[in-house]
Amino acid sequence: MKYRISAAIIAAALAIAANAQAAETRCGWIENPTPANWWLEDAESTWTIMTQGEDADAVEGMDLIPDISEHDYVSTNGSYGYACACMSVETDGKDRITKILSFRQLKLAKCRNDKALKLPG
């Protein structure tokens, strides 16, 4: 009986672990060119965070992104633009960020000096 209970607990733990998303650290250009449009462009890809009209609900953790214009930032469209950042995120494994776990804005020079990143725009 103890063996069956232990086996059931282990099986349940493995199932939960298999379904859990692994956090990824993604660093690059965080872009907000127009209202409700956000993405992160890193050395690997462009990761969509949200797009106006498509995403009825904001991605969990969007509240962790502060007003990026208050720090090192480039304005491209009135109060919209881009900055350099590192984020801990969960993705769909393709091209979307599904959850933001943490956000840290960096100096623009950090991304400008990274040869693997192309300038936004």
PDB file of C-alpha atoms in Angstrom:
ATOM      1  CA  MET A   1       0.000   0.000   0.000  1.00  0.00           C
ATOM      2  CA  LYS A   2       2.804   2.421   0.906  1.00  0.00           C
ATOM      3  CA  TYR A   3       4.448   1.603  -2.426  1.00  0.00           C
ATOM      4  CA  ARG A   4       1.302   2.471  -4.413  1.00  0.00           C
ATOM      5  CA  ILE A   5       0.833   5.778  -2.598  1.00  0.00           C
ATOM      6  CA  SER A   6       4.499   6.694  -3.112  1.00  0.00           C
ATOM      7  CA  ALA A   7       4.291   5.726  -6.787  1.00  0.00           C
ATOM      8  CA  ALA A   8       1.144   7.824  -7.225  1.00  0.00           C
ATOM      9  CA  ILE A   9       2.766  10.843  -5.576  1.00  0.00           C
ATOM     10  CA  ILE A  10       5.890  10.509  -7.736  1.00  0.00           C
ATOM     11  CA  ALA A  11       3.799  10.121 -10.896  1.00  0.00           C
ATOM     12  CA  ALA A  12       1.765  13.223 -10.034  1.00  0.00           C
ATOM     13  CA  ALA A  13       4.920  15.243  -9.328  1.00  0.00           C
ATOM     14  CA  LEU A  14       6.449  14.173 -12.646  1.00  0.00           C
ATOM     15  CA  ALA A  15       3.277  15.091 -14.531  1.00  0.00           C
ATOM     16  CA  ILE A  16       3.221  18.546 -12.940  1.00  0.00           C
ATOM     17  CA  ALA A  17       6.916  19.074 -13.696  1.00  0.00           C
ATOM     18  CA  ALA A  18       6.466  18.014 -17.316  1.00  0.00           C
ATOM     19  CA  ASN A  19       3.668  20.549 -17.795  1.00  0.00           C
ATOM     20  CA  ALA A  20       5.477  23.416 -16.084  1.00  0.00           C
ATOM     21  CA  GLN A  21       7.063  26.029 -18.333  1.00  0.00           C
ATOM     22  CA  ALA A  22      10.724  26.742 -17.797  1.00  0.00           C
ATOM     23  CA  ALA A  23      11.731  30.350 -17.269  1.00  0.00           C
ATOM     24  CA  GLU A  24      13.965  31.790 -19.958  1.00  0.00           C
ATOM     25  CA  THR A  25      16.125  34.887 -19.756  1.00  0.00           C
ATOM     26  CA  ARG A  26      15.676  37.047 -22.844  1.00  0.00           C
ATOM     27  CA  CYS A  27      17.683  40.249 -23.364  1.00  0.00           C
ATOM     28  CA  GLY A  28      17.375  42.747 -26.180  1.00  0.00           C
ATOM     29  CA  TRP A  29      15.247  45.591 -27.460  1.00  0.00           C
ATOM     30  CA  ILE A  30      11.884  46.003 -25.734  1.00  0.00           C
ATOM     31  CA  GLU A  31       9.701  47.823 -28.225  1.00  0.00           C
ATOM     32  CA  ASN A  32       6.405  49.657 -27.710  1.00  0.00           C
ATOM     33  CA  PRO A  33       5.888  51.539 -30.994  1.00  0.00           C
ATOM     34  CA  THR A  34       2.151  52.200 -30.605  1.00  0.00           C
ATOM     35  CA  PRO A  35      -0.570  51.616 -27.969  1.00  0.00           C
ATOM     36  CA  ALA A  36      -0.862  47.996 -26.763  1.00  0.00           C
ATOM     37  CA  ASN A  37       1.865  46.734 -29.098  1.00  0.00           C
ATOM     38  CA  TRP A  38       4.841  45.220 -27.299  1.00  0.00           C
ATOM     39  CA  TRP A  39       7.610  42.855 -28.348  1.00  0.00           C
ATOM     40  CA  LEU A  40      11.146  41.925 -27.430  1.00  0.00           C
ATOM     41  CA  GLU A  41      13.768  41.468 -30.102  1.00  0.00           C
ATOM     42  CA  ASP A  42      16.728  39.412 -28.910  1.00  0.00           C
ATOM     43  CA  ALA A  43      19.580  37.651 -30.729  1.00  0.00           C
ATOM     44  CA  GLU A  44      17.340  34.679 -31.568  1.00  0.00           C
ATOM     45  CA  SER A  45      14.006  36.123 -32.603  1.00  0.00           C
ATOM     46  CA  THR A  46      11.293  38.715 -32.241  1.00  0.00           C
ATOM     47  CA  TRP A  47       9.082  37.691 -29.316  1.00  0.00           C
ATOM     48  CA  THR A  48       5.548  39.091 -29.363  1.00  0.00           C
ATOM     49  CA  ILE A  49       4.317  40.123 -25.947  1.00  0.00           C
ATOM     50  CA  MET A  50       1.017  41.650 -26.996  1.00  0.00           C
ATOM     51  CA  THR A  51      -0.603  43.212 -30.041  1.00  0.00           C
ATOM     52  CA  GLN A  52      -3.425  45.705 -30.154  1.00  0.00           C
ATOM     53  CA  GLY A  53      -6.747  44.103 -30.986  1.00  0.00           C
ATOM     54  CA  GLU A  54      -5.416  40.518 -30.907  1.00  0.00           C
ATOM     55  CA  ASP A  55      -4.773  40.050 -27.226  1.00  0.00           C
ATOM     56  CA  ALA A  56      -7.970  40.471 -25.252  1.00  0.00           C
ATOM     57  CA  ASP A  57      -6.144  39.909 -21.968  1.00  0.00           C
ATOM     58  CA  ALA A  58      -2.738  41.307 -21.169  1.00  0.00           C
ATOM     59  CA  VAL A  59       0.070  38.826 -20.712  1.00  0.00           C
ATOM     60  CA  GLU A  60       0.492  37.886 -17.067  1.00  0.00           C
ATOM     61  CA  GLY A  61       3.271  40.031 -15.631  1.00  0.00           C
ATOM     62  CA  MET A  62       2.849  43.070 -17.943  1.00  0.00           C
ATOM     63  CA  ASP A  63       2.575  45.132 -14.767  1.00  0.00           C
ATOM     64  CA  LEU A  64       6.266  44.345 -14.128  1.00  0.00           C
ATOM     65  CA  ILE A  65       7.248  46.531 -17.089  1.00  0.00           C
ATOM     66  CA  PRO A  66       7.474  50.097 -15.783  1.00  0.00           C
ATOM     67  CA  ASP A  67       7.163  53.242 -17.892  1.00  0.00           C
ATOM     68  CA  ILE A  68      10.259  52.614 -20.013  1.00  0.00           C
ATOM     69  CA  SER A  69      10.393  56.297 -21.030  1.00  0.00           C
ATOM     70  CA  GLU A  70      11.494  57.202 -17.488  1.00  0.00           C
ATOM     71  CA  HIS A  71      14.914  55.615 -18.061  1.00  0.00           C
ATOM     72  CA  ASP A  72      17.363  55.206 -20.956  1.00  0.00           C
ATOM     73  CA  TYR A  73      14.918  55.190 -23.877  1.00  0.00           C
ATOM     74  CA  VAL A  74      14.431  56.219 -27.509  1.00  0.00           C
ATOM     75  CA  SER A  75      11.172  57.933 -28.460  1.00  0.00           C
ATOM     76  CA  THR A  76      10.018  57.014 -31.966  1.00  0.00           C
ATOM     77  CA  ASN A  77       6.341  57.986 -31.979  1.00  0.00           C
ATOM     78  CA  GLY A  78       5.305  60.563 -29.415  1.00  0.00           C
ATOM     79  CA  SER A  79       5.365  58.768 -26.072  1.00  0.00           C
ATOM     80  CA  TYR A  80       6.176  55.402 -27.667  1.00  0.00           C
ATOM     81  CA  GLY A  81       9.553  53.910 -28.485  1.00  0.00           C
ATOM     82  CA  TYR A  82      12.091  51.351 -27.359  1.00  0.00           C
ATOM     83  CA  ALA A  83      14.623  50.547 -24.668  1.00  0.00           C
ATOM     84  CA  CYS A  84      17.102  47.809 -23.771  1.00  0.00           C
ATOM     85  CA  ALA A  85      16.018  45.192 -21.246  1.00  0.00           C
ATOM     86  CA  CYS A  86      16.441  41.728 -19.807  1.00  0.00           C
ATOM     87  CA  MET A  87      13.384  39.742 -18.903  1.00  0.00           C
ATOM     88  CA  SER A  88      12.726  36.409 -17.269  1.00  0.00           C
ATOM     89  CA  VAL A  89       9.833  34.970 -19.248  1.00  0.00           C
ATOM     90  CA  GLU A  90       7.929  31.900 -20.272  1.00  0.00           C
ATOM     91  CA  THR A  91       7.327  31.449 -24.001  1.00  0.00           C
ATOM     92  CA  ASP A  92       5.283  29.242 -26.260  1.00  0.00           C
ATOM     93  CA  GLY A  93       8.573  27.967 -27.716  1.00  0.00           C
ATOM     94  CA  LYS A  94       7.860  29.672 -31.031  1.00  0.00           C
ATOM     95  CA  ASP A  95       7.453  33.444 -31.072  1.00  0.00           C
ATOM     96  CA  ARG A  96       5.294  34.557 -28.141  1.00  0.00           C
ATOM     97  CA  ILE A  97       6.038  35.503 -24.563  1.00  0.00           C
ATOM     98  CA  THR A  98       3.258  33.981 -22.492  1.00  0.00           C
ATOM     99  CA  LYS A  99       4.280  35.178 -19.021  1.00  0.00           C
ATOM    100  CA  ILE A 100       6.669  37.812 -17.648  1.00  0.00           C
ATOM    101  CA  LEU A 101       8.395  36.837 -14.406  1.00  0.00           C
ATOM    102  CA  SER A 102      10.779  39.787 -14.082  1.00  0.00           C
ATOM    103  CA  PHE A 103      11.917  42.863 -16.012  1.00  0.00           C
ATOM    104  CA  ARG A 104      15.115  44.901 -15.798  1.00  0.00           C
ATOM    105  CA  GLN A 105      15.730  47.913 -18.019  1.00  0.00           C
ATOM    106  CA  LEU A 106      19.349  48.384 -19.105  1.00  0.00           C
ATOM    107  CA  LYS A 107      21.350  51.230 -20.583  1.00  0.00           C
ATOM    108  CA  LEU A 108      20.808  51.610 -24.334  1.00  0.00           C
ATOM    109  CA  ALA A 109      24.555  51.124 -24.826  1.00  0.00           C
ATOM    110  CA  LYS A 110      24.250  47.524 -23.612  1.00  0.00           C
ATOM    111  CA  CYS A 111      22.050  46.590 -26.586  1.00  0.00           C
ATOM    112  CA  ARG A 112      23.788  48.942 -29.029  1.00  0.00           C
ATOM    113  CA  ASN A 113      27.107  47.238 -28.275  1.00  0.00           C
ATOM    114  CA  ASP A 114      25.703  43.736 -28.671  1.00  0.00           C
ATOM    115  CA  LYS A 115      26.672  42.705 -32.220  1.00  0.00           C
ATOM    116  CA  ALA A 116      24.011  39.962 -32.212  1.00  0.00           C
ATOM    117  CA  LEU A 117      21.233  42.581 -31.963  1.00  0.00           C
ATOM    118  CA  LYS A 118      20.084  44.745 -34.824  1.00  0.00           C
ATOM    119  CA  LEU A 119      18.827  48.235 -34.099  1.00  0.00           C
ATOM    120  CA  PRO A 120      15.044  48.572 -33.930  1.00  0.00           C
ATOM    121  CA  GLY A 121      13.221  50.158 -36.805  1.00  0.00           C
TER     122      GLY A 121
END
